[in-house]
Tab-separated table of C-alpha atoms in Angstrom:
chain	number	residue	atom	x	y	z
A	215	UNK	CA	23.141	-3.847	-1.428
A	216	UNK	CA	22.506	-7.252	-2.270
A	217	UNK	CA	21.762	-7.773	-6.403
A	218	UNK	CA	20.604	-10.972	-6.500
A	219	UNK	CA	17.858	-11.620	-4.105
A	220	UNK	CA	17.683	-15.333	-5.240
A	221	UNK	CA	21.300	-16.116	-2.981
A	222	UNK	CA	19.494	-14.552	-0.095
A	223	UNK	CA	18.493	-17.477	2.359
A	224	UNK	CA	15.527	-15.445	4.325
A	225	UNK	CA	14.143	-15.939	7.950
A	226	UNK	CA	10.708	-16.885	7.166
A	227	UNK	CA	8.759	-14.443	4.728
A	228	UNK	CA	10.055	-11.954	2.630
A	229	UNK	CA	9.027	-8.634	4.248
A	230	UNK	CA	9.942	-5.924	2.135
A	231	UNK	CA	7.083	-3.700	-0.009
A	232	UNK	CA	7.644	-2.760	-3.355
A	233	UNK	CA	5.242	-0.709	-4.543
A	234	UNK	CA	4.788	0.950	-8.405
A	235	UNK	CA	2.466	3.976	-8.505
A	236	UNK	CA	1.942	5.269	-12.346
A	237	UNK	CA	0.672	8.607	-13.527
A	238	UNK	CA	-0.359	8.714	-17.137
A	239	UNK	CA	-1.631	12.204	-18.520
A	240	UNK	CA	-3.803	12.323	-21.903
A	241	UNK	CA	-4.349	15.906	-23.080
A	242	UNK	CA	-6.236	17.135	-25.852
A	243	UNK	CA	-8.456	19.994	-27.249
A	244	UNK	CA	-12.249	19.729	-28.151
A	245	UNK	CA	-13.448	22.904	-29.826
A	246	UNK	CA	-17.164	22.699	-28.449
A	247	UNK	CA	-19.488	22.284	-25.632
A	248	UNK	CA	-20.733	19.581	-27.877
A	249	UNK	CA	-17.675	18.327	-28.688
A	250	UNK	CA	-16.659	18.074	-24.749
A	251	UNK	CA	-19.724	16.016	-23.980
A	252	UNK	CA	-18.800	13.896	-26.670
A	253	UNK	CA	-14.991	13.037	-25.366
A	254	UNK	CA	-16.448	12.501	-21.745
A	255	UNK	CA	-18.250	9.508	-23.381
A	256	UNK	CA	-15.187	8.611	-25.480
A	257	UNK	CA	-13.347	9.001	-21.902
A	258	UNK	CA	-16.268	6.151	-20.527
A	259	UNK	CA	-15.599	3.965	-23.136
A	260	UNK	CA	-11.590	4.361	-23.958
A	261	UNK	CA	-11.082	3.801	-19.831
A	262	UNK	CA	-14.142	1.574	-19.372
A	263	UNK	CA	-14.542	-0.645	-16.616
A	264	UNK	CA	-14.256	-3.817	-19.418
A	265	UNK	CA	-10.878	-2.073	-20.228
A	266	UNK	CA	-9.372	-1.474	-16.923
A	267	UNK	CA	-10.447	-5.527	-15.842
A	268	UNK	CA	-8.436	-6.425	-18.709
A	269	UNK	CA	-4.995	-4.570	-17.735
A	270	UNK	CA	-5.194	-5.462	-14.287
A	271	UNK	CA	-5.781	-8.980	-15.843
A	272	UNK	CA	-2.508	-8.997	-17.839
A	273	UNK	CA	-0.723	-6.600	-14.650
A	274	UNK	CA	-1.500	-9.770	-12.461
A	275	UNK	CA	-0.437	-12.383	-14.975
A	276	UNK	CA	2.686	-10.251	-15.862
A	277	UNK	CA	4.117	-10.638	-12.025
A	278	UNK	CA	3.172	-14.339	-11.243
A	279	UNK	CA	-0.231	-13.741	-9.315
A	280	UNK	CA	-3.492	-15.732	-9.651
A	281	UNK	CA	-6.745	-13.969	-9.296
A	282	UNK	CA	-9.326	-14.952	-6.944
A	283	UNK	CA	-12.373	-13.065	-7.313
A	284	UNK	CA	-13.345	-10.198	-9.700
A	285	UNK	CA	-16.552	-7.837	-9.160
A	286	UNK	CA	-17.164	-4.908	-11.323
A	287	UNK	CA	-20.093	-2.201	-10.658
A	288	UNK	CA	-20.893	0.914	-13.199
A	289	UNK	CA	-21.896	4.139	-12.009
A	290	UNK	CA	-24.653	6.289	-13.753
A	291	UNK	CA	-24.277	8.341	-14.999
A	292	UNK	CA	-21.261	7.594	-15.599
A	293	UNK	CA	-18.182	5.721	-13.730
A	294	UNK	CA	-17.275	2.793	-12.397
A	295	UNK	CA	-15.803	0.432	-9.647
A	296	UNK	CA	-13.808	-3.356	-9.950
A	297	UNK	CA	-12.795	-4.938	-6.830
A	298	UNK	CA	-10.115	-8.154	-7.705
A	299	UNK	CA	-8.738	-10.316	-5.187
A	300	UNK	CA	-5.353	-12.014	-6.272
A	301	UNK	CA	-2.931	-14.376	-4.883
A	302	UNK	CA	0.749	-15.525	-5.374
A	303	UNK	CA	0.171	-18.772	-5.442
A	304	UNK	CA	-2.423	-20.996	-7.153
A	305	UNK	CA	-5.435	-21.369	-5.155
A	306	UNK	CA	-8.407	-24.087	-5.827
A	307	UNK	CA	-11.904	-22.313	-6.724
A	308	UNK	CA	-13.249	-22.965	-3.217
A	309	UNK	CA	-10.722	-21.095	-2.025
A	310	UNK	CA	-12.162	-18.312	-3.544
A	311	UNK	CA	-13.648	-15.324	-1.332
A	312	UNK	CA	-16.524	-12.512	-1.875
A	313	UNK	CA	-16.211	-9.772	-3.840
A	314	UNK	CA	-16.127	-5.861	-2.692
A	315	UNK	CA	-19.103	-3.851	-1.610
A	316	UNK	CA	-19.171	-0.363	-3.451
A	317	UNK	CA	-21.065	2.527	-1.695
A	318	UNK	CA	-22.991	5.337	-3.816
A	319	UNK	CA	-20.437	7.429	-2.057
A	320	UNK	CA	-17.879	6.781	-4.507
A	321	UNK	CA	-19.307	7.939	-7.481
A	322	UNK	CA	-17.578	11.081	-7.090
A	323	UNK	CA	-14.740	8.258	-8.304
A	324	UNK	CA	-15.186	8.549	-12.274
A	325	UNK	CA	-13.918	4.887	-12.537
A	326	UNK	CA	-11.474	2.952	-9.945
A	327	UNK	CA	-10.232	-0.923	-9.970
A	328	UNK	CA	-9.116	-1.878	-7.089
A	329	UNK	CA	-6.515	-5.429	-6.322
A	330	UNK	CA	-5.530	-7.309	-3.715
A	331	UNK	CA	-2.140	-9.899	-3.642
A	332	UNK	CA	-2.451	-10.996	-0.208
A	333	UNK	CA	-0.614	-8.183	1.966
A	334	UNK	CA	-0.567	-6.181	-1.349
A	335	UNK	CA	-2.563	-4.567	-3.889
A	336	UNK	CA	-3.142	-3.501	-7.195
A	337	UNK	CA	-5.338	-0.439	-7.702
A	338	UNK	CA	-6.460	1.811	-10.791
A	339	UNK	CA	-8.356	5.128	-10.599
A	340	UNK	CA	-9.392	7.421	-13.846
A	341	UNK	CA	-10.071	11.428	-13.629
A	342	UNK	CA	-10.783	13.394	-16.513
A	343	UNK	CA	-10.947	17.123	-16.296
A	344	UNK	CA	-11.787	19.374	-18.980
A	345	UNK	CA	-12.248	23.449	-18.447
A	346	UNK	CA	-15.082	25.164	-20.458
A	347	UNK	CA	-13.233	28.565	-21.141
A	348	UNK	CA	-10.035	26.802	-23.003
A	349	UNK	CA	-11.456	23.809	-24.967
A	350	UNK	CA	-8.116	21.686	-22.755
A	351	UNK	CA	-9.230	18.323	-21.493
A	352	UNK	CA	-6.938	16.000	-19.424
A	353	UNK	CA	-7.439	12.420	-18.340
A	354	UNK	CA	-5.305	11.009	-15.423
A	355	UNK	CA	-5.027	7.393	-14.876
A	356	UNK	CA	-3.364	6.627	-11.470
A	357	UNK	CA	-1.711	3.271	-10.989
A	358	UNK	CA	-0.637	1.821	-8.087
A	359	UNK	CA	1.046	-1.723	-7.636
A	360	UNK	CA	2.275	-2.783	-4.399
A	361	UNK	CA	3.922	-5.985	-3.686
A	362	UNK	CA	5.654	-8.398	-0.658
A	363	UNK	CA	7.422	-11.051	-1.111
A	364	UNK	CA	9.019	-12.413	-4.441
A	365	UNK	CA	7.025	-10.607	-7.201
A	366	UNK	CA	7.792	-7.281	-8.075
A	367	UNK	CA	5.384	-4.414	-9.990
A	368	UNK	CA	8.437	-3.336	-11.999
A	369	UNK	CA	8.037	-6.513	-14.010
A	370	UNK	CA	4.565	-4.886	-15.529
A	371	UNK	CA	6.123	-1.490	-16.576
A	372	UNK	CA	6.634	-1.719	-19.654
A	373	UNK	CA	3.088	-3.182	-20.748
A	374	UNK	CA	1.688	-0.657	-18.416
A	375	UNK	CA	2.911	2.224	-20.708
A	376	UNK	CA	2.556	0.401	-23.763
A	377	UNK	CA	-1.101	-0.218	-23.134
A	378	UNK	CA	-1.900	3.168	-22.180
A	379	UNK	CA	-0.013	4.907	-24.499
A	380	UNK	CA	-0.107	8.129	-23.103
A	381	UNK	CA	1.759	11.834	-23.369
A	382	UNK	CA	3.076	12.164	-20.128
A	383	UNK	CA	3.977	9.479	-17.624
A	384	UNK	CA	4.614	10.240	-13.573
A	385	UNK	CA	6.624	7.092	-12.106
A	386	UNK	CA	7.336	6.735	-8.667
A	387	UNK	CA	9.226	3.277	-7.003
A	388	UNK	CA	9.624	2.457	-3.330
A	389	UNK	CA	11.643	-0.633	-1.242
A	390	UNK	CA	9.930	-0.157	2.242
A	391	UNK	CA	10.461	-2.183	5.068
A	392	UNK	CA	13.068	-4.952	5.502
A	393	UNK	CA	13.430	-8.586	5.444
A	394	UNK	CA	16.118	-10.977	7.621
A	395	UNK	CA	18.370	-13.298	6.139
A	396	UNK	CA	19.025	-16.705	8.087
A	397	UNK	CA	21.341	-15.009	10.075
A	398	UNK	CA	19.557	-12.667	11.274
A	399	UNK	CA	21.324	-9.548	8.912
A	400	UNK	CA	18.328	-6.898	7.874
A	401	UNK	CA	18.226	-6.385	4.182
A	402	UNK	CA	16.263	-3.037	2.695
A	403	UNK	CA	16.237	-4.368	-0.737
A	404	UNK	CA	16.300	-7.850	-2.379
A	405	UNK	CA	17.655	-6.110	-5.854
A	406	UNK	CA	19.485	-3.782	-7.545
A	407	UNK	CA	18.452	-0.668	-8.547
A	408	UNK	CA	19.834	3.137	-9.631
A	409	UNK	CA	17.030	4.155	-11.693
A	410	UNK	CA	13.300	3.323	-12.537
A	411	UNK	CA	14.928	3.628	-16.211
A	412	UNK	CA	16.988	0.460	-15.584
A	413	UNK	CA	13.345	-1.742	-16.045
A	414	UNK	CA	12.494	-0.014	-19.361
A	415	UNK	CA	12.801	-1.397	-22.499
A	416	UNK	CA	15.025	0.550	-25.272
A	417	UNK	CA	11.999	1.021	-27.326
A	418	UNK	CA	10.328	2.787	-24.579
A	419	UNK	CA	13.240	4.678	-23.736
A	420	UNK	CA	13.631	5.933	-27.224
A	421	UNK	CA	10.277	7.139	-27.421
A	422	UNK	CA	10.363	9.855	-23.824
A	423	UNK	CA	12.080	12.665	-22.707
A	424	UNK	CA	12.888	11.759	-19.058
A	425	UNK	CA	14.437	12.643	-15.714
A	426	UNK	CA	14.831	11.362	-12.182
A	427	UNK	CA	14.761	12.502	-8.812
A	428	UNK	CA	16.456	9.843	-6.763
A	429	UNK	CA	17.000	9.086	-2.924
A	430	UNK	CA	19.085	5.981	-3.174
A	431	UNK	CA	19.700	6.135	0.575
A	432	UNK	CA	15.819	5.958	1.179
A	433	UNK	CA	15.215	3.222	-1.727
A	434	UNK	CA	12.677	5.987	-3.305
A	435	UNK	CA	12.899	6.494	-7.308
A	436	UNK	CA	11.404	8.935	-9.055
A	437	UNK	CA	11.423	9.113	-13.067
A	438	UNK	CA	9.338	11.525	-15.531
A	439	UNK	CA	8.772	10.733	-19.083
A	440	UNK	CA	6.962	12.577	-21.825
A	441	UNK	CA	6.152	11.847	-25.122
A	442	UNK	CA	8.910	13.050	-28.023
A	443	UNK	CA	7.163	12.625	-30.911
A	444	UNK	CA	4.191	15.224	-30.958
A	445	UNK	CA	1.613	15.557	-33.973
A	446	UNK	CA	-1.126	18.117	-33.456
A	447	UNK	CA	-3.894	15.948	-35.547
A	448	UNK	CA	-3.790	13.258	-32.232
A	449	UNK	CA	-4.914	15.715	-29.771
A	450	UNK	CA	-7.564	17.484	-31.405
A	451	UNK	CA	-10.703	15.532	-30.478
A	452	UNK	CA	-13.167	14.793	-33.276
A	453	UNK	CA	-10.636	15.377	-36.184
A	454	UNK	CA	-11.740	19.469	-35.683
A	455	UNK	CA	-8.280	20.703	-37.577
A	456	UNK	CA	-10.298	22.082	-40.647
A	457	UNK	CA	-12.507	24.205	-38.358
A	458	UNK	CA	-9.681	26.194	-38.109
A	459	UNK	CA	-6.607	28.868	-39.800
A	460	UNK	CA	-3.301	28.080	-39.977
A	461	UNK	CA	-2.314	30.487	-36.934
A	462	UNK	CA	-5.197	28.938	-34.817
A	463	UNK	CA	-3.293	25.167	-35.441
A	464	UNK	CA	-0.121	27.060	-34.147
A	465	UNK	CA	-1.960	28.739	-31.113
A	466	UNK	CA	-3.348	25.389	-29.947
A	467	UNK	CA	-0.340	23.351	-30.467
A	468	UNK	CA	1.307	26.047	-28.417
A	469	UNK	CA	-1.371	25.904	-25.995
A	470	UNK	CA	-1.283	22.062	-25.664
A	471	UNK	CA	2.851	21.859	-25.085
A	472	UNK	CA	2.444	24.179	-22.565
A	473	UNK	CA	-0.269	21.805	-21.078
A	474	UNK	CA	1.978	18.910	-21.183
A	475	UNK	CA	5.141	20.991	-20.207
A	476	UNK	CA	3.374	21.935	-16.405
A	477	UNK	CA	2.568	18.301	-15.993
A	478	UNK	CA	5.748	17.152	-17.025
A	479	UNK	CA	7.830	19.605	-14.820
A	480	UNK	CA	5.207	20.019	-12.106
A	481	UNK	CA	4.680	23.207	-12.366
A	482	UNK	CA	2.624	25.804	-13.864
A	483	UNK	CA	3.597	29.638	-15.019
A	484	UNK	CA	4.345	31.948	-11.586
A	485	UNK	CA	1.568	34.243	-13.434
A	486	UNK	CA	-0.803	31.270	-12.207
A	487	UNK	CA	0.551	29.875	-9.410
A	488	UNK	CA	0.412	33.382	-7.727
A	489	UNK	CA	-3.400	33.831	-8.322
């Protein structure tokens, strides 16, 4: 395995795909029907389309892109689309190209942002899913960054989970393909790499509970994180602690680790699994 990709002297292009795909899991507990409508339009504005536009902004700037063209479109009643087109190189404004047609199709898409770096892409996608019996309401943000040539998506993962912040975080890494040297030898990978943990900062490290499932022979990483430090007050939507006893707190906070414990494992209760 060759560390140091800069001492490679490549056959034309660099053909290996590196691609980032990012989980991130919000849960929390609203009390009411009323209080439930009211976080789906917290939901619309917290992971707006204005919001999304500006991470994939900074994603793009953070690995040495250029954008080309952005188009957004909002659903009603609620949702939205954002179609960028980036490039690795700097490219003159005539250069630039038209933006992406949405269909009414894809409003069963809450919101989705969608990127392209010439062969590659960035892409963003929000679900939120609540369940009227239990008061629990989750909202998934998939990820996806997926590079050729000399940038690499693991240089954004650290804003990435700073920006969103969230309770749990899915990561999943993979070197496809391969690239020639000058003398014709195949390479699978133009750096080193054991973990997805090696391209996180300490800070971030110190702040998650994680563990891998590796394939080194395959060039596939595989790292779960959740959040260590857990105060009840920041998942109860709408501040609704005093509606309730002292037990009730304990019941929900119960209720909610559980919530994050299946996500973080993968797995829910047998009880459930075998209904």
């Amino acid at each position: 395995m060759n560390t140091d990709h800069t001492k490679i002297k490549l056959h034309g292009f660099n053909n290996l795909t590196k691609t980032l795909s990012v989980n991130f899991y919000n849960i929390c507990y609203a009390h009411t029907p009323a209080d439930q409508q009211d976080y789906l339009c917290h939901i619309d504005e917290a992971y707006s389309t204005k919001r999304l536009q500006q991470v994939l902004c900074e994603v793009v700037d953070i690995i040495g892109a250029d954008i080309l063209n952005m188009s957004a479109y909002d659903y009603e009643p609620r949702g939205s689309s954002v179609a960028c087109l980036i490039a690795e190189e700097p490219v003159l404004p005539t250069a630039v190209t038209a933006g992406l047609h949405v269909s009414k199709q894809d409003k069963a898409v809450q919101q989705s942002t969608v990127a392209h770096l010439d062969k590659s892409h960035v892409t963003a996608h929000t679900y939120p899913e609540s369940h009227p019996d239990d008061g629990i309401n989750t909202i998934r943000v998939d990820m996806d960054i997926s590079t050729c040539g000399e940038v690499s998506p693991l240089d954004a993962l650290d804003y990435l989970i700073e920006a969103f912040n969230e309770d749990v975080v899915i990561l999943d890494y993979r070197i496809r393909g391969f690239t020639r040297d000058t003398l014709g030898q195949k390479h699978y990978t133009d750096h080193g790499i054991a973990s997805i943990q090696d391209f996180l900062s300490e800070e971030t490290k110190h702040q998650y509970r994680m563990m891998d499932m590796n394939v080194l022979q395959t060039n596939t990483f595989h790292t779960r994180m959740k959040r260590l430090d857990f105060r009840l007050g920041d998942h109860l939507f709408g501040g609704c602690a005093h509606r309730f006893q002292k037990d009730e707190l304990t019941a929900l906070e119960t209720r909610l680790k559980k919530e994050m414990d299946e996500i973080y494992f993968g797995a829910s209760p047998l009880s459930n699994q075998a209904q």
